[in-house]
XYZ file of C-alpha atoms in Angstrom:
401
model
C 128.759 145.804 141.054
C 127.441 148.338 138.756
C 123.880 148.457 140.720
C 125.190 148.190 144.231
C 125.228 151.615 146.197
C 127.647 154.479 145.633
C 130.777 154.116 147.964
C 130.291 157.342 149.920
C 126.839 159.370 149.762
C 128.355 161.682 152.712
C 131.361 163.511 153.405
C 134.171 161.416 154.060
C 137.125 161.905 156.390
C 140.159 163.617 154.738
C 141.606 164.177 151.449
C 145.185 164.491 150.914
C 148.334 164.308 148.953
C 150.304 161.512 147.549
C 151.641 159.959 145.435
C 154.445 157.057 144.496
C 157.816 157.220 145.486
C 160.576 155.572 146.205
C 162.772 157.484 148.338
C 163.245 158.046 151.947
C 161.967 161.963 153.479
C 160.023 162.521 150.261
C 158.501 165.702 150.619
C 156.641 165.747 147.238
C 153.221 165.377 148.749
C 152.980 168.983 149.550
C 152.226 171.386 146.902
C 154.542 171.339 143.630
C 156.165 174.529 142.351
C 154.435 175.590 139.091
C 156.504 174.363 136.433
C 156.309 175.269 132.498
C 154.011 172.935 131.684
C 150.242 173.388 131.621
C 149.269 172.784 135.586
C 146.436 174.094 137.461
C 148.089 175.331 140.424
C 145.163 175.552 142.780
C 144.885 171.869 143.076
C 148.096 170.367 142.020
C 149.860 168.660 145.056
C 148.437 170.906 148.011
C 146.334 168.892 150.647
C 143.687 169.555 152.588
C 144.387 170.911 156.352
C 144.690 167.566 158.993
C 142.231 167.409 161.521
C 142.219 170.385 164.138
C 142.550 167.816 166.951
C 146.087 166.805 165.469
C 147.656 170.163 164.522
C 146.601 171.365 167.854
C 149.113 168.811 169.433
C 151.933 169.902 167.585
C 153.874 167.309 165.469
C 153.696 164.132 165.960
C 156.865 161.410 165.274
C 154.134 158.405 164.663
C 154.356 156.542 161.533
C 150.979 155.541 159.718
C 151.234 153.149 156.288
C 149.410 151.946 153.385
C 149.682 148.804 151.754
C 148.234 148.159 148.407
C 148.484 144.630 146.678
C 146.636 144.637 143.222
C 146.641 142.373 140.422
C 149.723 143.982 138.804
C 151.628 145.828 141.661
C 152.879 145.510 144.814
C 153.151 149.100 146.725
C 153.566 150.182 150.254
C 153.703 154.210 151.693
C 154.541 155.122 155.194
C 154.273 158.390 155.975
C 154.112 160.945 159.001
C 152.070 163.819 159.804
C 153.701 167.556 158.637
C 151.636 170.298 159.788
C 148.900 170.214 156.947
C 150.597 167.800 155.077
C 152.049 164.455 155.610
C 156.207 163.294 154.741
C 156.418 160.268 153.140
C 159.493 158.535 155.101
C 159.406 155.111 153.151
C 158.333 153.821 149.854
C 158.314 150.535 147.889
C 156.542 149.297 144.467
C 157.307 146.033 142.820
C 155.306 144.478 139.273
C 154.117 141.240 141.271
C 152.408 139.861 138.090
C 149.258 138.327 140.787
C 146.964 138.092 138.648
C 148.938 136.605 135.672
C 146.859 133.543 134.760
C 144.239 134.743 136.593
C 141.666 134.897 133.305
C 142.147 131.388 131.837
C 142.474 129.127 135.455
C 140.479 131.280 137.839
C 143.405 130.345 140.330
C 146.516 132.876 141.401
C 149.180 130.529 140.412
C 152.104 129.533 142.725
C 154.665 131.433 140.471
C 152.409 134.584 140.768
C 152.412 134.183 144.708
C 155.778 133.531 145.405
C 156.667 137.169 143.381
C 154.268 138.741 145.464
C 155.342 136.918 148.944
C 158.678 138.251 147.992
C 157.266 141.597 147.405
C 155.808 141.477 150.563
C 158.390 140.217 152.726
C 160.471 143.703 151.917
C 157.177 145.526 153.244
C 156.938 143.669 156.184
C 161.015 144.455 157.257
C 160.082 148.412 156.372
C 157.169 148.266 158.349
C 159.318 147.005 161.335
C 162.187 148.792 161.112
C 160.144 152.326 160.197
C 158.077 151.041 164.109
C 154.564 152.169 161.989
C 151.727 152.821 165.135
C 148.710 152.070 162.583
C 148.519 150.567 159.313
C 146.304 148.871 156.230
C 147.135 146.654 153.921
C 144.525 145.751 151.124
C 144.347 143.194 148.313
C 141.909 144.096 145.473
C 140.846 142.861 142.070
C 143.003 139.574 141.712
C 141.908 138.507 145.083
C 138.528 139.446 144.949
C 138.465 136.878 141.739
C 140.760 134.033 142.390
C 139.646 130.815 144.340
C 141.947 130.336 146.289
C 142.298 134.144 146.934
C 141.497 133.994 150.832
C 143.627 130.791 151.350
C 146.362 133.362 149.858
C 145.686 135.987 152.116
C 146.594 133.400 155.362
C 149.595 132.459 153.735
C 150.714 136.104 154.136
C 150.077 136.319 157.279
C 151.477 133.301 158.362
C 154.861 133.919 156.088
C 154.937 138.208 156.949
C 152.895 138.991 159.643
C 150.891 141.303 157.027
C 147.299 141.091 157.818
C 145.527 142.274 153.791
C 141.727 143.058 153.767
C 140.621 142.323 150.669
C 138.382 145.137 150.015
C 135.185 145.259 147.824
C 135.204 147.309 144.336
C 132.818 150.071 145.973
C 135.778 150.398 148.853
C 138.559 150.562 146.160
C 136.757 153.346 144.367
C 135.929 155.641 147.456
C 139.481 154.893 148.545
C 140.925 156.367 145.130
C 138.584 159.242 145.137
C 139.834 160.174 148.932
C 143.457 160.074 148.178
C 143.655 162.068 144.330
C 140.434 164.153 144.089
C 142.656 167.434 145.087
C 144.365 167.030 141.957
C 140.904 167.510 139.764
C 140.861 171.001 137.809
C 138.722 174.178 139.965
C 134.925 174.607 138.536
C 131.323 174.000 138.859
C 130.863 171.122 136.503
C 130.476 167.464 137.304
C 133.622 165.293 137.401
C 134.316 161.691 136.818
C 137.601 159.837 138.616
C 138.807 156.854 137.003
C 141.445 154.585 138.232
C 142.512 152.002 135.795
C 143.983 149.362 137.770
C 145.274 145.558 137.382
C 142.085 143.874 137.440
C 139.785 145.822 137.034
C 138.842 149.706 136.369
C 136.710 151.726 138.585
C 134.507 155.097 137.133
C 133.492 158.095 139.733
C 131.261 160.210 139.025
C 131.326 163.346 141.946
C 129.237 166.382 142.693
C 131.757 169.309 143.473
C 132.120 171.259 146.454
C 133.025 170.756 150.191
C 136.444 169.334 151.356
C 135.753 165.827 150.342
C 132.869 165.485 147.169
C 130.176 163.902 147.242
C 129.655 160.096 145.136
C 126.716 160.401 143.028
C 127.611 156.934 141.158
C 130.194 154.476 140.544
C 131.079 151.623 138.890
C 133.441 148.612 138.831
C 134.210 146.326 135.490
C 136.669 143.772 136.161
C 138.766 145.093 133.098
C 142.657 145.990 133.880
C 145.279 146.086 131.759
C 146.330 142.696 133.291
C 142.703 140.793 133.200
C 141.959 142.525 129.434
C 145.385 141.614 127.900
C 145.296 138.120 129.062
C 141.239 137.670 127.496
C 141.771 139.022 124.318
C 144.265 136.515 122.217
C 147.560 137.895 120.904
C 147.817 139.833 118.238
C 150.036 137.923 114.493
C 151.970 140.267 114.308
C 150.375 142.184 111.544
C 149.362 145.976 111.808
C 146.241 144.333 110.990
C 146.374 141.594 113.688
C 147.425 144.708 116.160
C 144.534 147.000 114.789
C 142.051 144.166 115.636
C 143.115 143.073 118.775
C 142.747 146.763 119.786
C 138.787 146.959 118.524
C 138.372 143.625 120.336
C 139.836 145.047 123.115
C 137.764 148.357 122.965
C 134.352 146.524 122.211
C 134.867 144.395 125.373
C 134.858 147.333 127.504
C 132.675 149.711 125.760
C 129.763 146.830 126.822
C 130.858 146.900 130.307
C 130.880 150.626 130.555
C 127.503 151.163 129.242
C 125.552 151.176 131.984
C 127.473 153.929 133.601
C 127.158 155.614 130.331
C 123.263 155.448 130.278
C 123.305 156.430 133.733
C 125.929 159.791 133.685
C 124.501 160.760 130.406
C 122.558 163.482 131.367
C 125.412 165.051 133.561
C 127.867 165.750 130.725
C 125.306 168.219 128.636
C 127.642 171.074 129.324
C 130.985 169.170 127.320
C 133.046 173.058 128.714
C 132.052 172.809 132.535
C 132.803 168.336 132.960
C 136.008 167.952 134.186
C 137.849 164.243 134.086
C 140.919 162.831 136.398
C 143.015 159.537 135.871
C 145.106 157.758 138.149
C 146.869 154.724 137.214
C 149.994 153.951 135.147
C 148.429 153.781 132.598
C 147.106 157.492 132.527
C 150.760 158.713 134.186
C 152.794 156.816 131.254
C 150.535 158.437 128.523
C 151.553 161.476 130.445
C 155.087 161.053 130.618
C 154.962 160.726 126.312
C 153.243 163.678 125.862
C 156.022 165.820 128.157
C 158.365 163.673 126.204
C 160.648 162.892 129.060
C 163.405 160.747 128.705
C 162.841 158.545 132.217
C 159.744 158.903 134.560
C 159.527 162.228 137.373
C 156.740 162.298 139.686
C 157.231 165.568 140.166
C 155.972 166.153 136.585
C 153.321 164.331 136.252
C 151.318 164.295 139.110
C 149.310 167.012 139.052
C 149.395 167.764 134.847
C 146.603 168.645 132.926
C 147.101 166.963 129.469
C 144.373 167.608 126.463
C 142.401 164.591 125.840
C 142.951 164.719 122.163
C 146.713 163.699 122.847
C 146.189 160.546 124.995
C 143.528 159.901 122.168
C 146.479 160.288 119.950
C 149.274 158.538 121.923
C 147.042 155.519 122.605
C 146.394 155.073 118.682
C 149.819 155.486 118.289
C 151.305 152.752 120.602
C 148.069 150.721 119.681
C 149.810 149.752 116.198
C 153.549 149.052 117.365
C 154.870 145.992 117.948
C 155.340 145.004 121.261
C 159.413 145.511 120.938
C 158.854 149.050 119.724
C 156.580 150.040 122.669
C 159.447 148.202 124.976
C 161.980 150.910 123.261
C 160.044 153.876 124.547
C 161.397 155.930 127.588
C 158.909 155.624 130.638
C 157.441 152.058 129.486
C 160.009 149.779 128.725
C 159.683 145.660 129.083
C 157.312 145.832 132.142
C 154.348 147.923 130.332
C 155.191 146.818 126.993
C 152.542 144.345 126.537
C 149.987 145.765 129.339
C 150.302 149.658 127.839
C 147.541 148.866 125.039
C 145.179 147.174 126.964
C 144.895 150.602 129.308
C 144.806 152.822 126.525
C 141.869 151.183 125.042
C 140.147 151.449 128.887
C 140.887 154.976 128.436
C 139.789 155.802 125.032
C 136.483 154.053 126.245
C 136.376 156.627 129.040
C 137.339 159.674 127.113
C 134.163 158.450 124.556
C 131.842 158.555 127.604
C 132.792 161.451 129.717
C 134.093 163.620 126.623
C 136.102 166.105 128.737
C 138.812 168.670 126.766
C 141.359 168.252 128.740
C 142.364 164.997 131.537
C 143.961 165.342 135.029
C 146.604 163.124 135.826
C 147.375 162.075 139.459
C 150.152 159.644 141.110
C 148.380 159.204 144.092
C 145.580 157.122 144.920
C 144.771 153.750 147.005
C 147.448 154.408 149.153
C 146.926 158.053 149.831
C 143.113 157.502 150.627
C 144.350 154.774 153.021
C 147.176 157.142 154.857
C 144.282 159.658 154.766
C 141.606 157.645 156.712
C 143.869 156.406 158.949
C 145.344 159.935 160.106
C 142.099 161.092 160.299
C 140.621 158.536 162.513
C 143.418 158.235 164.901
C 143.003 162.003 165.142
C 139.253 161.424 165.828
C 140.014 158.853 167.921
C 142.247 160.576 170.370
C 139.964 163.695 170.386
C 137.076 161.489 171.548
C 139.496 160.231 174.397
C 140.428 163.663 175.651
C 137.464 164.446 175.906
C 136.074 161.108 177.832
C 138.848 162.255 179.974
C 137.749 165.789 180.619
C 134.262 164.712 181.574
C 135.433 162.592 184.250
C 137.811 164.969 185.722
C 134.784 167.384 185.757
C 132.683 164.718 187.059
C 135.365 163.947 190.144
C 135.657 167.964 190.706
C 131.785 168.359 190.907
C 129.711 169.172 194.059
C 128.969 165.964 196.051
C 125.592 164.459 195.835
Protein backbone atom coordinates (compact mmCIF):
# COMPACT_ATOMS: atom_id res chain seq x y z
CA UNK A 1 0.00 0.00 0.00
CA UNK A 2 2.88 2.14 0.77
CA UNK A 3 3.51 2.93 -3.17
CA UNK A 4 -0.07 3.25 -4.24
CA UNK A 5 -1.28 6.97 -4.73
CA UNK A 6 -2.01 9.46 -1.97
CA UNK A 7 -5.78 9.31 -0.93
CA UNK A 8 -6.68 12.88 -1.87
CA UNK A 9 -4.24 15.12 -4.13
CA UNK A 10 -7.24 17.83 -4.24
CA UNK A 11 -9.42 19.50 -1.94
CA UNK A 12 -11.87 17.35 -0.49
CA UNK A 13 -15.45 18.04 0.57
CA UNK A 14 -15.81 19.14 4.24
CA UNK A 15 -14.05 18.93 7.42
CA UNK A 16 -15.78 18.83 10.61
CA UNK A 17 -16.17 18.01 14.21
CA UNK A 18 -16.56 14.85 16.08
CA UNK A 19 -15.88 12.80 18.08
CA UNK A 20 -17.16 9.55 20.31
CA UNK A 21 -19.97 9.63 22.42
CA UNK A 22 -22.39 7.93 23.88
CA UNK A 23 -25.20 10.04 24.71
CA UNK A 24 -28.27 11.25 23.07
CA UNK A 25 -28.28 15.48 21.88
CA UNK A 26 -24.51 15.56 22.34
CA UNK A 27 -23.52 18.86 21.51
CA UNK A 28 -19.73 18.40 22.04
CA UNK A 29 -18.87 18.62 18.38
CA UNK A 30 -18.97 22.32 18.39
CA UNK A 31 -16.18 24.21 19.79
CA UNK A 32 -15.02 23.33 23.52
CA UNK A 33 -14.67 26.07 26.14
CA UNK A 34 -10.94 26.61 26.88
CA UNK A 35 -10.24 24.72 29.84
CA UNK A 36 -6.93 24.86 32.17
CA UNK A 37 -5.14 22.60 30.40
CA UNK A 38 -2.75 23.35 27.55
CA UNK A 39 -5.34 23.61 24.34
CA UNK A 40 -4.95 25.49 21.25
CA UNK A 41 -8.15 27.14 21.04
CA UNK A 42 -8.20 28.06 17.40
CA UNK A 43 -8.65 24.54 16.33
CA UNK A 44 -9.94 22.60 19.20
CA UNK A 45 -13.58 21.38 18.50
CA UNK A 46 -14.80 24.27 16.06
CA UNK A 47 -15.80 22.99 12.48
CA UNK A 48 -15.65 24.23 9.38
CA UNK A 49 -18.89 26.24 7.97
CA UNK A 50 -21.50 23.46 6.05
CA UNK A 51 -22.01 24.00 2.60
CA UNK A 52 -23.74 27.42 1.60
CA UNK A 53 -26.43 25.43 -0.26
CA UNK A 54 -27.52 23.86 3.21
CA UNK A 55 -27.38 26.83 5.62
CA UNK A 56 -29.23 28.74 3.06
CA UNK A 57 -32.27 26.35 3.65
CA UNK A 58 -32.42 26.82 7.15
CA UNK A 59 -32.21 23.72 9.45
CA UNK A 60 -32.83 20.72 8.44
CA UNK A 61 -34.50 17.67 10.84
CA UNK A 62 -32.68 14.84 8.49
CA UNK A 63 -30.55 12.39 10.16
CA UNK A 64 -27.17 11.33 8.38
CA UNK A 65 -24.88 8.30 10.15
CA UNK A 66 -21.62 6.71 10.19
CA UNK A 67 -20.83 3.30 10.78
CA UNK A 68 -17.39 2.13 11.49
CA UNK A 69 -16.56 -1.67 12.05
CA UNK A 70 -12.71 -2.19 12.62
CA UNK A 71 -10.76 -4.95 13.85
CA UNK A 72 -11.19 -3.95 17.53
CA UNK A 73 -14.40 -1.74 17.69
CA UNK A 74 -17.67 -1.54 16.77
CA UNK A 75 -18.96 2.32 16.53
CA UNK A 76 -21.87 4.03 14.98
CA UNK A 77 -22.66 8.24 14.99
CA UNK A 78 -25.83 9.74 13.76
CA UNK A 79 -25.93 13.11 13.69
CA UNK A 80 -27.95 16.21 12.26
CA UNK A 81 -27.03 19.35 10.71
CA UNK A 82 -26.71 22.64 13.36
CA UNK A 83 -26.07 25.71 11.56
CA UNK A 84 -22.18 25.30 11.06
CA UNK A 85 -21.99 22.44 13.05
CA UNK A 86 -23.65 19.15 13.27
CA UNK A 87 -25.62 17.50 16.84
CA UNK A 88 -24.81 14.22 17.39
CA UNK A 89 -28.41 12.65 18.35
CA UNK A 90 -27.19 8.93 18.80
CA UNK A 91 -24.08 7.12 19.65
CA UNK A 92 -22.87 3.52 20.18
CA UNK A 93 -19.23 1.79 20.56
CA UNK A 94 -18.75 -1.78 21.53
CA UNK A 95 -14.90 -3.83 21.75
CA UNK A 96 -16.09 -6.51 19.04
CA UNK A 97 -12.70 -8.33 19.30
CA UNK A 98 -13.06 -9.05 14.96
CA UNK A 99 -10.01 -9.51 14.36
CA UNK A 100 -9.03 -11.70 17.39
CA UNK A 101 -7.37 -14.70 15.72
CA UNK A 102 -7.09 -12.96 12.80
CA UNK A 103 -2.92 -13.24 12.72
CA UNK A 104 -2.43 -16.99 13.32
CA UNK A 105 -5.71 -18.52 11.04
CA UNK A 106 -6.15 -15.79 8.46
CA UNK A 107 -9.98 -16.46 9.14
CA UNK A 108 -12.45 -14.03 11.43
CA UNK A 109 -13.55 -16.74 13.68
CA UNK A 110 -17.25 -17.50 14.45
CA UNK A 111 -16.84 -16.29 18.14
CA UNK A 112 -15.36 -12.97 16.77
CA UNK A 113 -18.50 -12.59 14.38
CA UNK A 114 -21.17 -13.37 16.51
CA UNK A 115 -19.74 -10.28 19.07
CA UNK A 116 -19.75 -8.14 16.24
CA UNK A 117 -23.33 -9.33 14.71
CA UNK A 118 -24.47 -8.49 18.15
CA UNK A 119 -22.80 -5.22 17.99
CA UNK A 120 -24.40 -4.60 14.97
CA UNK A 121 -27.81 -5.62 15.51
CA UNK A 122 -28.07 -2.54 18.26
CA UNK A 123 -26.92 -0.23 15.22
CA UNK A 124 -29.28 -1.45 12.97
CA UNK A 125 -32.52 -0.81 15.70
CA UNK A 126 -30.84 2.96 16.21
CA UNK A 127 -30.63 3.44 12.73
CA UNK A 128 -34.42 2.62 12.44
CA UNK A 129 -35.81 4.08 15.16
CA UNK A 130 -33.47 7.53 14.74
CA UNK A 131 -35.42 7.21 10.58
CA UNK A 132 -31.50 8.18 9.25
CA UNK A 133 -32.17 9.67 5.29
CA UNK A 134 -28.41 8.69 4.27
CA UNK A 135 -25.88 6.59 5.76
CA UNK A 136 -22.29 4.52 5.51
CA UNK A 137 -21.21 1.83 7.11
CA UNK A 138 -17.52 0.62 6.52
CA UNK A 139 -15.47 -2.42 7.56
CA UNK A 140 -11.66 -1.89 7.47
CA UNK A 141 -8.47 -3.67 8.40
CA UNK A 142 -9.85 -7.13 9.71
CA UNK A 143 -11.95 -7.43 6.67
CA UNK A 144 -9.68 -6.26 4.26
CA UNK A 145 -7.39 -9.39 5.62
CA UNK A 146 -9.60 -12.23 6.52
CA UNK A 147 -10.80 -14.90 3.91
CA UNK A 148 -13.78 -15.18 4.49
CA UNK A 149 -14.10 -11.36 5.09
CA UNK A 150 -16.69 -10.68 2.15
CA UNK A 151 -18.74 -13.89 2.94
CA UNK A 152 -18.96 -11.89 6.44
CA UNK A 153 -20.04 -8.83 5.07
CA UNK A 154 -23.42 -10.80 3.40
CA UNK A 155 -24.07 -12.28 6.55
CA UNK A 156 -24.68 -8.73 7.87
CA UNK A 157 -26.74 -7.86 5.56
CA UNK A 158 -28.76 -10.71 5.48
CA UNK A 159 -28.97 -10.83 9.60
CA UNK A 160 -29.24 -6.48 9.94
CA UNK A 161 -30.03 -5.02 6.89
CA UNK A 162 -26.51 -3.10 7.27
CA UNK A 163 -24.97 -2.86 3.93
CA UNK A 164 -20.60 -2.34 5.11
CA UNK A 165 -18.18 -1.27 2.27
CA UNK A 166 -15.15 -2.50 3.08
CA UNK A 167 -12.98 0.31 2.22
CA UNK A 168 -9.29 0.26 1.00
CA UNK A 169 -6.35 1.58 3.44
CA UNK A 170 -5.89 4.80 1.10
CA UNK A 171 -9.92 5.43 1.81
CA UNK A 172 -9.48 4.84 5.61
CA UNK A 173 -6.68 7.36 5.75
CA UNK A 174 -8.36 10.27 3.71
CA UNK A 175 -11.46 9.46 5.74
CA UNK A 176 -9.49 10.12 9.15
CA UNK A 177 -7.77 13.12 7.83
CA UNK A 178 -11.42 14.67 6.76
CA UNK A 179 -13.04 14.13 10.04
CA UNK A 180 -9.93 15.31 12.82
CA UNK A 181 -7.55 17.56 10.80
CA UNK A 182 -9.34 20.78 12.57
CA UNK A 183 -7.97 19.63 15.68
CA UNK A 184 -4.08 19.96 14.33
CA UNK A 185 -2.15 22.99 16.08
CA UNK A 186 -2.21 26.70 13.71
CA UNK A 187 1.27 27.15 11.63
CA UNK A 188 3.15 26.92 8.49
CA UNK A 189 4.98 23.68 8.98
CA UNK A 190 4.19 20.29 7.53
CA UNK A 191 1.97 17.93 9.56
CA UNK A 192 1.63 14.24 9.79
CA UNK A 193 -1.98 12.51 10.98
CA UNK A 194 -1.76 9.18 12.33
CA UNK A 195 -4.58 6.99 13.28
CA UNK A 196 -3.58 3.90 15.07
CA UNK A 197 -6.31 1.58 14.59
CA UNK A 198 -7.20 -2.32 15.14
CA UNK A 199 -5.48 -3.69 12.28
CA UNK A 200 -3.55 -1.68 11.06
CA UNK A 201 -2.04 2.07 11.42
CA UNK A 202 -2.27 4.65 8.81
CA UNK A 203 0.57 7.84 8.54
CA UNK A 204 -0.54 11.36 6.77
CA UNK A 205 1.60 13.48 5.81
CA UNK A 206 -0.41 17.11 4.72
CA UNK A 207 0.60 20.39 3.20
CA UNK A 208 -1.24 23.20 5.26
CA UNK A 209 -3.60 25.65 4.16
CA UNK A 210 -7.14 25.82 2.59
CA UNK A 211 -10.29 24.37 4.34
CA UNK A 212 -9.44 20.81 3.75
CA UNK A 213 -5.23 20.09 3.27
CA UNK A 214 -3.81 18.78 0.81
CA UNK A 215 -2.24 14.69 0.94
CA UNK A 216 1.24 14.82 -0.09
CA UNK A 217 1.79 10.99 1.08
CA UNK A 218 0.44 8.26 3.02
CA UNK A 219 0.90 5.07 4.17
CA UNK A 220 -0.81 1.92 5.51
CA UNK A 221 1.11 -1.03 7.66
CA UNK A 222 -1.18 -3.59 8.74
CA UNK A 223 0.09 -3.07 12.43
CA UNK A 224 -2.80 -2.36 15.21
CA UNK A 225 -2.72 -2.90 18.54
CA UNK A 226 -4.92 -6.00 17.84
CA UNK A 227 -2.85 -7.58 14.69
CA UNK A 228 0.75 -6.56 16.63
CA UNK A 229 -0.23 -8.03 20.06
CA UNK A 230 -1.46 -11.21 18.67
CA UNK A 231 2.20 -11.63 16.30
CA UNK A 232 4.52 -10.97 18.83
CA UNK A 233 4.38 -14.03 21.57
CA UNK A 234 3.56 -13.21 25.20
CA UNK A 235 5.70 -11.86 27.32
CA UNK A 236 7.09 -14.64 30.91
CA UNK A 237 6.31 -12.55 32.98
CA UNK A 238 9.65 -11.08 33.69
CA UNK A 239 10.47 -7.24 33.44
CA UNK A 240 12.84 -8.75 31.15
CA UNK A 241 10.34 -10.91 29.17
CA UNK A 242 8.09 -7.47 29.12
CA UNK A 243 11.17 -5.26 28.07
CA UNK A 244 11.72 -7.66 25.09
CA UNK A 245 8.48 -8.20 23.89
CA UNK A 246 8.30 -4.37 23.68
CA UNK A 247 11.73 -4.10 21.33
CA UNK A 248 10.20 -6.97 19.33
CA UNK A 249 7.28 -5.16 19.12
CA UNK A 250 9.01 -1.78 18.18
CA UNK A 251 11.48 -3.44 15.59
CA UNK A 252 8.46 -4.94 13.75
CA UNK A 253 7.10 -1.65 13.04
CA UNK A 254 10.05 0.51 12.77
CA UNK A 255 10.69 -1.86 9.33
CA UNK A 256 7.29 -1.20 8.16
CA UNK A 257 7.47 2.49 8.72
CA UNK A 258 10.62 3.03 6.92
CA UNK A 259 9.65 3.74 3.77
CA UNK A 260 7.50 6.59 4.85
CA UNK A 261 10.44 7.62 6.83
CA UNK A 262 12.84 7.77 3.75
CA UNK A 263 10.20 9.40 1.94
CA UNK A 264 9.00 12.46 4.66
CA UNK A 265 12.55 12.89 5.63
CA UNK A 266 13.26 15.90 4.04
CA UNK A 267 9.96 17.62 5.29
CA UNK A 268 10.77 17.55 9.02
CA UNK A 269 14.24 19.76 8.67
CA UNK A 270 12.58 22.50 10.64
CA UNK A 271 11.91 19.97 14.10
CA UNK A 272 9.97 23.87 15.62
CA UNK A 273 7.55 24.46 12.55
CA UNK A 274 6.28 20.11 12.08
CA UNK A 275 3.33 19.71 13.81
CA UNK A 276 1.89 15.91 14.64
CA UNK A 277 -1.94 14.73 15.45
CA UNK A 278 -3.15 11.23 16.81
CA UNK A 279 -6.41 9.77 16.80
CA UNK A 280 -7.07 6.48 18.18
CA UNK A 281 -7.42 5.06 21.71
CA UNK A 282 -4.49 4.52 21.94
CA UNK A 283 -3.23 8.25 21.62
CA UNK A 284 -6.63 9.46 23.76
CA UNK A 285 -5.77 6.87 26.73
CA UNK A 286 -2.07 8.11 26.85
CA UNK A 287 -3.88 11.37 27.08
CA UNK A 288 -6.21 10.70 29.69
CA UNK A 289 -2.79 9.55 32.06
CA UNK A 290 -1.07 12.48 31.51
CA UNK A 291 -4.34 14.80 32.75
CA UNK A 292 -4.46 12.12 35.35
CA UNK A 293 -8.18 11.73 35.33
CA UNK A 294 -9.81 9.34 37.32
CA UNK A 295 -12.46 7.92 34.41
CA UNK A 296 -12.38 8.98 30.66
CA UNK A 297 -14.10 12.80 29.45
CA UNK A 298 -14.22 13.55 25.91
CA UNK A 299 -14.55 16.80 26.61
CA UNK A 300 -10.90 16.77 27.83
CA UNK A 301 -9.22 15.15 25.60
CA UNK A 302 -10.25 15.83 22.33
CA UNK A 303 -8.70 18.64 21.28
CA UNK A 304 -5.36 18.55 23.95
CA UNK A 305 -2.06 19.26 23.04
CA UNK A 306 0.18 16.90 25.15
CA UNK A 307 4.27 17.17 24.88
CA UNK A 308 5.64 14.26 23.13
CA UNK A 309 8.21 13.63 25.75
CA UNK A 310 5.27 12.45 28.13
CA UNK A 311 3.57 9.83 25.88
CA UNK A 312 7.35 8.87 25.31
CA UNK A 313 7.33 8.57 29.02
CA UNK A 314 3.90 7.02 29.74
CA UNK A 315 4.40 4.39 27.03
CA UNK A 316 7.83 3.24 28.73
CA UNK A 317 6.10 3.28 31.74
CA UNK A 318 3.09 0.94 31.06
CA UNK A 319 5.57 -0.96 28.67
CA UNK A 320 7.14 -2.73 31.91
CA UNK A 321 3.87 -3.49 34.05
CA UNK A 322 2.29 -6.48 34.18
CA UNK A 323 -0.71 -6.84 32.43
CA UNK A 324 -2.88 -6.74 35.93
CA UNK A 325 -1.21 -3.47 36.85
CA UNK A 326 -2.04 -1.74 33.51
CA UNK A 327 -5.79 -3.32 34.08
CA UNK A 328 -5.70 -1.22 37.58
CA UNK A 329 -5.22 2.09 35.84
CA UNK A 330 -8.22 4.58 35.51
CA UNK A 331 -9.13 5.08 31.70
CA UNK A 332 -7.71 1.49 30.56
CA UNK A 333 -8.91 -1.10 32.61
CA UNK A 334 -9.43 -5.03 31.39
CA UNK A 335 -10.38 -4.07 27.76
CA UNK A 336 -6.93 -2.13 26.87
CA UNK A 337 -4.93 -3.93 29.28
CA UNK A 338 -3.22 -6.22 27.01
CA UNK A 339 -3.72 -4.08 23.61
CA UNK A 340 -2.32 -0.59 25.45
CA UNK A 341 1.48 -1.68 24.77
CA UNK A 342 1.22 -2.77 21.47
CA UNK A 343 -0.08 1.07 20.50
CA UNK A 344 2.39 2.70 22.47
CA UNK A 345 5.17 1.05 20.72
CA UNK A 346 3.23 2.20 17.16
CA UNK A 347 3.51 5.50 18.65
CA UNK A 348 6.94 5.73 19.93
CA UNK A 349 7.81 4.53 16.29
CA UNK A 350 5.95 7.60 15.04
CA UNK A 351 7.20 10.13 17.49
CA UNK A 352 11.02 8.69 16.26
CA UNK A 353 10.05 9.58 12.66
CA UNK A 354 8.11 12.75 12.70
CA UNK A 355 9.98 14.15 15.94
CA UNK A 356 7.36 16.83 16.74
CA UNK A 357 7.53 18.73 20.51
CA UNK A 358 4.38 18.49 21.28
CA UNK A 359 1.23 15.78 19.84
CA UNK A 360 -2.45 16.66 19.12
CA UNK A 361 -4.92 14.44 20.33
CA UNK A 362 -8.36 14.06 18.61
CA UNK A 363 -11.61 11.77 19.39
CA UNK A 364 -12.92 12.07 16.16
CA UNK A 365 -12.08 10.43 13.08
CA UNK A 366 -13.59 7.61 10.60
CA UNK A 367 -16.84 8.45 11.58
CA UNK A 368 -16.67 12.19 11.44
CA UNK A 369 -15.03 12.12 7.86
CA UNK A 370 -17.95 9.82 6.93
CA UNK A 371 -20.87 12.26 8.52
CA UNK A 372 -18.77 14.94 6.75
CA UNK A 373 -18.88 13.57 3.13
CA UNK A 374 -22.15 12.61 3.38
CA UNK A 375 -23.58 16.16 4.51
CA UNK A 376 -21.64 17.60 2.05
CA UNK A 377 -22.75 15.66 -0.88
CA UNK A 378 -26.36 15.60 -0.13
CA UNK A 379 -25.90 19.36 0.09
CA UNK A 380 -24.21 19.24 -3.38
CA UNK A 381 -26.59 17.07 -4.48
CA UNK A 382 -29.70 19.05 -3.83
CA UNK A 383 -27.99 22.29 -5.07
CA UNK A 384 -27.38 20.60 -8.44
CA UNK A 385 -31.22 19.73 -8.43
CA UNK A 386 -32.41 23.25 -7.80
CA UNK A 387 -30.73 24.31 -10.14
CA UNK A 388 -31.75 21.54 -12.98
CA UNK A 389 -35.00 22.85 -11.84
CA UNK A 390 -34.46 26.52 -12.43
CA UNK A 391 -33.21 25.94 -15.94
CA UNK A 392 -36.25 24.29 -16.98
CA UNK A 393 -38.60 26.71 -15.53
CA UNK A 394 -36.53 29.32 -17.49
CA UNK A 395 -36.56 27.15 -20.40
CA UNK A 396 -40.70 26.78 -20.24
CA UNK A 397 -40.89 30.79 -19.60
CA UNK A 398 -38.65 31.53 -22.70
CA UNK A 399 -39.78 33.11 -26.03
CA UNK A 400 -41.23 30.43 -28.38
CA UNK A 401 -39.17 29.19 -31.19
Amino acid sequence: MADAPPPDLKSGAGKRRGGTSGKVADFRYKRPAQPEHKRRDARSGHAAPLPAAMRARGPRRQAYAALDLGTNNCRLLIARPSGENFTVIDAFSRVVRLGEGLAASGRLSDVAMDRALAALHVCAEKLRRRNVHLARSVATEACRRAANGERFIERVREETGIVLDIISAQEEARLAVLGCHILLEDGKGPAVIFDIGGGSTELVLIEPGGPVPRILDWMSVPWGVVSLTDSVATPDGTAEGRAARYAAMREIVDKSFAPFARRIASYRKARDGIRLLGTSGTVTTLASLHLELPQYDRRAVDGLIVPSASMRNISTRLSTMSEAERGTLPCIGDDRANLVVAGCAILESILDIWPARELAVADRGIREGILRSLIAADAEGERSRDQLQRSRHDIGEGPSA
